[in-house]
């Protein structure tokens, strides 16, 4: 659905799992279901040995600044771009390709909420066969509000963001204390692994002034939502999965 439809033909599902680090998103597994779970393909990222395992057990070298299509889409939200030109790699379930990202200009565009100021970025593949234009909104912490892809097997594709989940300018769950950026995230626990949900409250989040551990339970009860919690991104990923969903 939405921006994800630019990467899939027909009915399908994409899922990315990984970590939110100081440098942004680092994928560990990218999966694609092409119509059904029986047609599931994965890319497994092993950052320790520097290899990514693709569909049918093919493998390629893994370099820094490598993303899957979903983490690339939201990388700028977690790590706003600084350089005007960036060289990156993008791994799908079947190949790894090199791309160059170039900041072209500032542009005001129209989306569902009215006019919004954006930065227009161009993404071009190393072989020149595929390129995309992405409009990032600094006022929304560089969320991509519009994307246009040309040169793919579907010709020219374009999608525009219709809405955001909550107010990305107001801390909804937690705030990065190092730079003041706020993030709206959804967390969940794996009930196949966690049998006693109250035990999650005993997970240490940080060290207090006296040196004693402060647990997650000190911030709120473990239930459907614990409300606004001020923790850093790496500490939160120790106790829960961090998800983003596009519709």
mmCIF file with all atom_site columns, C-alpha atoms in Angstrom, residues 145-246:
data_model
loop_
_atom_site.group_PDB
_atom_site.id
_atom_site.type_symbol
_atom_site.label_atom_id
_atom_site.label_alt_id
_atom_site.label_comp_id
_atom_site.label_asym_id
_atom_site.label_entity_id
_atom_site.label_seq_id
_atom_site.pdbx_PDB_ins_code
_atom_site.Cartn_x
_atom_site.Cartn_y
_atom_site.Cartn_z
_atom_site.occupancy
_atom_site.B_iso_or_equiv
_atom_site.pdbx_formal_charge
_atom_site.auth_seq_id
_atom_site.auth_comp_id
_atom_site.auth_asym_id
_atom_site.auth_atom_id
_atom_site.pdbx_PDB_model_num
ATOM 1   C CA . UNK A 1 145 ? 5.812  13.033  1.483   1.00 0.00 ? 145 UNK A CA 1
ATOM 2   C CA . UNK A 1 146 ? 6.081  12.259  -2.228  1.00 0.00 ? 146 UNK A CA 1
ATOM 3   C CA . UNK A 1 147 ? 8.021  9.822   -4.390  1.00 0.00 ? 147 UNK A CA 1
ATOM 4   C CA . UNK A 1 148 ? 8.277  9.263   -8.127  1.00 0.00 ? 148 UNK A CA 1
ATOM 5   C CA . UNK A 1 149 ? 10.108 6.279   -9.656  1.00 0.00 ? 149 UNK A CA 1
ATOM 6   C CA . UNK A 1 150 ? 10.869 5.964   -13.362 1.00 0.00 ? 150 UNK A CA 1
ATOM 7   C CA . UNK A 1 151 ? 12.668 3.374   -15.449 1.00 0.00 ? 151 UNK A CA 1
ATOM 8   C CA . UNK A 1 152 ? 11.279 0.385   -13.528 1.00 0.00 ? 152 UNK A CA 1
ATOM 9   C CA . UNK A 1 153 ? 9.337  -2.504  -15.023 1.00 0.00 ? 153 UNK A CA 1
ATOM 10  C CA . UNK A 1 154 ? 6.143  -0.539  -14.337 1.00 0.00 ? 154 UNK A CA 1
ATOM 11  C CA . UNK A 1 155 ? 7.170  2.587   -16.208 1.00 0.00 ? 155 UNK A CA 1
ATOM 12  C CA . UNK A 1 156 ? 6.641  5.716   -14.105 1.00 0.00 ? 156 UNK A CA 1
ATOM 13  C CA . UNK A 1 157 ? 5.181  5.353   -10.610 1.00 0.00 ? 157 UNK A CA 1
ATOM 14  C CA . UNK A 1 158 ? 4.216  8.116   -8.195  1.00 0.00 ? 158 UNK A CA 1
ATOM 15  C CA . UNK A 1 159 ? 2.824  8.172   -4.657  1.00 0.00 ? 159 UNK A CA 1
ATOM 16  C CA . UNK A 1 160 ? 2.036  10.946  -2.179  1.00 0.00 ? 160 UNK A CA 1
ATOM 17  C CA . UNK A 1 161 ? 1.697  10.570  1.579   1.00 0.00 ? 161 UNK A CA 1
ATOM 18  C CA . UNK A 1 162 ? -1.885 11.167  2.711   1.00 0.00 ? 162 UNK A CA 1
ATOM 19  C CA . UNK A 1 163 ? -1.457 11.383  6.485   1.00 0.00 ? 163 UNK A CA 1
ATOM 20  C CA . UNK A 1 164 ? 0.868  10.568  9.373   1.00 0.00 ? 164 UNK A CA 1
ATOM 21  C CA . UNK A 1 165 ? 0.131  8.416   12.414  1.00 0.00 ? 165 UNK A CA 1
ATOM 22  C CA . UNK A 1 166 ? -0.162 11.026  15.148  1.00 0.00 ? 166 UNK A CA 1
ATOM 23  C CA . UNK A 1 167 ? 1.703  14.318  15.227  1.00 0.00 ? 167 UNK A CA 1
ATOM 24  C CA . UNK A 1 168 ? 5.344  13.709  14.330  1.00 0.00 ? 168 UNK A CA 1
ATOM 25  C CA . UNK A 1 169 ? 6.247  17.132  15.726  1.00 0.00 ? 169 UNK A CA 1
ATOM 26  C CA . UNK A 1 170 ? 5.089  16.238  19.241  1.00 0.00 ? 170 UNK A CA 1
ATOM 27  C CA . UNK A 1 171 ? 6.658  13.438  21.325  1.00 0.00 ? 171 UNK A CA 1
ATOM 28  C CA . UNK A 1 172 ? 4.100  10.636  21.257  1.00 0.00 ? 172 UNK A CA 1
ATOM 29  C CA . UNK A 1 173 ? 6.167  7.865   22.797  1.00 0.00 ? 173 UNK A CA 1
ATOM 30  C CA . UNK A 1 174 ? 9.777  8.912   23.244  1.00 0.00 ? 174 UNK A CA 1
ATOM 31  C CA . UNK A 1 175 ? 12.330 11.597  22.447  1.00 0.00 ? 175 UNK A CA 1
ATOM 32  C CA . UNK A 1 176 ? 15.981 11.366  21.432  1.00 0.00 ? 176 UNK A CA 1
ATOM 33  C CA . UNK A 1 177 ? 17.646 13.390  24.181  1.00 0.00 ? 177 UNK A CA 1
ATOM 34  C CA . UNK A 1 178 ? 20.832 13.882  22.135  1.00 0.00 ? 178 UNK A CA 1
ATOM 35  C CA . UNK A 1 179 ? 19.201 15.997  19.419  1.00 0.00 ? 179 UNK A CA 1
ATOM 36  C CA . UNK A 1 180 ? 15.675 16.735  20.644  1.00 0.00 ? 180 UNK A CA 1
ATOM 37  C CA . UNK A 1 181 ? 13.946 14.882  17.802  1.00 0.00 ? 181 UNK A CA 1
ATOM 38  C CA . UNK A 1 182 ? 10.667 13.184  18.679  1.00 0.00 ? 182 UNK A CA 1
ATOM 39  C CA . UNK A 1 183 ? 9.492  9.872   17.213  1.00 0.00 ? 183 UNK A CA 1
ATOM 40  C CA . UNK A 1 184 ? 6.118  8.167   17.049  1.00 0.00 ? 184 UNK A CA 1
ATOM 41  C CA . UNK A 1 185 ? 6.651  4.424   17.359  1.00 0.00 ? 185 UNK A CA 1
ATOM 42  C CA . UNK A 1 186 ? 4.588  1.353   18.138  1.00 0.00 ? 186 UNK A CA 1
ATOM 43  C CA . UNK A 1 187 ? 5.999  -1.351  20.374  1.00 0.00 ? 187 UNK A CA 1
ATOM 44  C CA . UNK A 1 188 ? 4.965  -4.913  20.949  1.00 0.00 ? 188 UNK A CA 1
ATOM 45  C CA . UNK A 1 189 ? 6.251  -7.966  22.765  1.00 0.00 ? 189 UNK A CA 1
ATOM 46  C CA . UNK A 1 190 ? 6.469  -11.490 21.356  1.00 0.00 ? 190 UNK A CA 1
ATOM 47  C CA . UNK A 1 191 ? 3.981  -13.519 23.426  1.00 0.00 ? 191 UNK A CA 1
ATOM 48  C CA . UNK A 1 192 ? 5.599  -16.748 22.170  1.00 0.00 ? 192 UNK A CA 1
ATOM 49  C CA . UNK A 1 193 ? 8.763  -15.736 24.042  1.00 0.00 ? 193 UNK A CA 1
ATOM 50  C CA . UNK A 1 194 ? 7.455  -13.536 26.865  1.00 0.00 ? 194 UNK A CA 1
ATOM 51  C CA . UNK A 1 195 ? 5.116  -15.612 29.033  1.00 0.00 ? 195 UNK A CA 1
ATOM 52  C CA . UNK A 1 196 ? 4.931  -13.189 31.956  1.00 0.00 ? 196 UNK A CA 1
ATOM 53  C CA . UNK A 1 197 ? 4.232  -9.649  30.694  1.00 0.00 ? 197 UNK A CA 1
ATOM 54  C CA . UNK A 1 198 ? 4.865  -8.134  34.130  1.00 0.00 ? 198 UNK A CA 1
ATOM 55  C CA . UNK A 1 199 ? 8.487  -9.293  33.831  1.00 0.00 ? 199 UNK A CA 1
ATOM 56  C CA . UNK A 1 200 ? 9.029  -6.757  31.025  1.00 0.00 ? 200 UNK A CA 1
ATOM 57  C CA . UNK A 1 201 ? 8.685  -4.045  33.643  1.00 0.00 ? 201 UNK A CA 1
ATOM 58  C CA . UNK A 1 202 ? 11.850 -5.327  35.327  1.00 0.00 ? 202 UNK A CA 1
ATOM 59  C CA . UNK A 1 203 ? 14.027 -4.667  32.271  1.00 0.00 ? 203 UNK A CA 1
ATOM 60  C CA . UNK A 1 204 ? 16.602 -1.958  33.150  1.00 0.00 ? 204 UNK A CA 1
ATOM 61  C CA . UNK A 1 205 ? 16.289 1.168   30.991  1.00 0.00 ? 205 UNK A CA 1
ATOM 62  C CA . UNK A 1 206 ? 18.973 3.429   32.476  1.00 0.00 ? 206 UNK A CA 1
ATOM 63  C CA . UNK A 1 207 ? 21.149 3.995   35.531  1.00 0.00 ? 207 UNK A CA 1
ATOM 64  C CA . UNK A 1 208 ? 19.879 6.481   38.110  1.00 0.00 ? 208 UNK A CA 1
ATOM 65  C CA . UNK A 1 209 ? 21.868 9.160   39.976  1.00 0.00 ? 209 UNK A CA 1
ATOM 66  C CA . UNK A 1 210 ? 22.721 6.711   42.769  1.00 0.00 ? 210 UNK A CA 1
ATOM 67  C CA . UNK A 1 211 ? 23.907 4.029   40.370  1.00 0.00 ? 211 UNK A CA 1
ATOM 68  C CA . UNK A 1 212 ? 20.823 1.861   40.751  1.00 0.00 ? 212 UNK A CA 1
ATOM 69  C CA . UNK A 1 213 ? 19.019 0.533   37.681  1.00 0.00 ? 213 UNK A CA 1
ATOM 70  C CA . UNK A 1 214 ? 15.760 2.236   36.690  1.00 0.00 ? 214 UNK A CA 1
ATOM 71  C CA . UNK A 1 215 ? 13.375 -0.222  35.067  1.00 0.00 ? 215 UNK A CA 1
ATOM 72  C CA . UNK A 1 216 ? 10.783 0.142   32.330  1.00 0.00 ? 216 UNK A CA 1
ATOM 73  C CA . UNK A 1 217 ? 8.084  -0.436  34.940  1.00 0.00 ? 217 UNK A CA 1
ATOM 74  C CA . UNK A 1 218 ? 9.055  2.847   36.580  1.00 0.00 ? 218 UNK A CA 1
ATOM 75  C CA . UNK A 1 219 ? 7.715  4.692   33.529  1.00 0.00 ? 219 UNK A CA 1
ATOM 76  C CA . UNK A 1 220 ? 4.326  3.007   33.360  1.00 0.00 ? 220 UNK A CA 1
ATOM 77  C CA . UNK A 1 221 ? 2.323  -0.193  33.569  1.00 0.00 ? 221 UNK A CA 1
ATOM 78  C CA . UNK A 1 222 ? 2.908  -2.787  30.854  1.00 0.00 ? 222 UNK A CA 1
ATOM 79  C CA . UNK A 1 223 ? -0.318 -2.832  28.905  1.00 0.00 ? 223 UNK A CA 1
ATOM 80  C CA . UNK A 1 224 ? -1.542 -1.919  25.429  1.00 0.00 ? 224 UNK A CA 1
ATOM 81  C CA . UNK A 1 225 ? 0.141  1.494   25.713  1.00 0.00 ? 225 UNK A CA 1
ATOM 82  C CA . UNK A 1 226 ? 2.412  2.892   28.415  1.00 0.00 ? 226 UNK A CA 1
ATOM 83  C CA . UNK A 1 227 ? 1.961  6.457   27.188  1.00 0.00 ? 227 UNK A CA 1
ATOM 84  C CA . UNK A 1 228 ? 4.748  8.999   26.623  1.00 0.00 ? 228 UNK A CA 1
ATOM 85  C CA . UNK A 1 229 ? 8.106  7.628   27.738  1.00 0.00 ? 229 UNK A CA 1
ATOM 86  C CA . UNK A 1 230 ? 11.392 9.531   27.619  1.00 0.00 ? 230 UNK A CA 1
ATOM 87  C CA . UNK A 1 231 ? 14.064 6.974   26.704  1.00 0.00 ? 231 UNK A CA 1
ATOM 88  C CA . UNK A 1 232 ? 16.738 6.862   24.037  1.00 0.00 ? 232 UNK A CA 1
ATOM 89  C CA . UNK A 1 233 ? 16.255 4.810   20.902  1.00 0.00 ? 233 UNK A CA 1
ATOM 90  C CA . UNK A 1 234 ? 18.908 2.194   21.683  1.00 0.00 ? 234 UNK A CA 1
ATOM 91  C CA . UNK A 1 235 ? 17.549 1.642   25.185  1.00 0.00 ? 235 UNK A CA 1
ATOM 92  C CA . UNK A 1 236 ? 14.032 1.143   23.880  1.00 0.00 ? 236 UNK A CA 1
ATOM 93  C CA . UNK A 1 237 ? 15.112 -1.472  21.338  1.00 0.00 ? 237 UNK A CA 1
ATOM 94  C CA . UNK A 1 238 ? 16.514 -3.564  24.178  1.00 0.00 ? 238 UNK A CA 1
ATOM 95  C CA . UNK A 1 239 ? 13.033 -4.350  25.430  1.00 0.00 ? 239 UNK A CA 1
ATOM 96  C CA . UNK A 1 240 ? 10.656 -4.138  22.494  1.00 0.00 ? 240 UNK A CA 1
ATOM 97  C CA . UNK A 1 241 ? 10.343 -4.240  18.750  1.00 0.00 ? 241 UNK A CA 1
ATOM 98  C CA . UNK A 1 242 ? 10.104 -0.799  17.163  1.00 0.00 ? 242 UNK A CA 1
ATOM 99  C CA . UNK A 1 243 ? 7.713  -0.649  14.232  1.00 0.00 ? 243 UNK A CA 1
ATOM 100 C CA . UNK A 1 244 ? 6.686  1.796   11.525  1.00 0.00 ? 244 UNK A CA 1
ATOM 101 C CA . UNK A 1 245 ? 3.708  1.230   9.263   1.00 0.00 ? 245 UNK A CA 1
ATOM 102 C CA . UNK A 1 246 ? 2.697  2.946   6.042   1.00 0.00 ? 246 UNK A CA 1
#
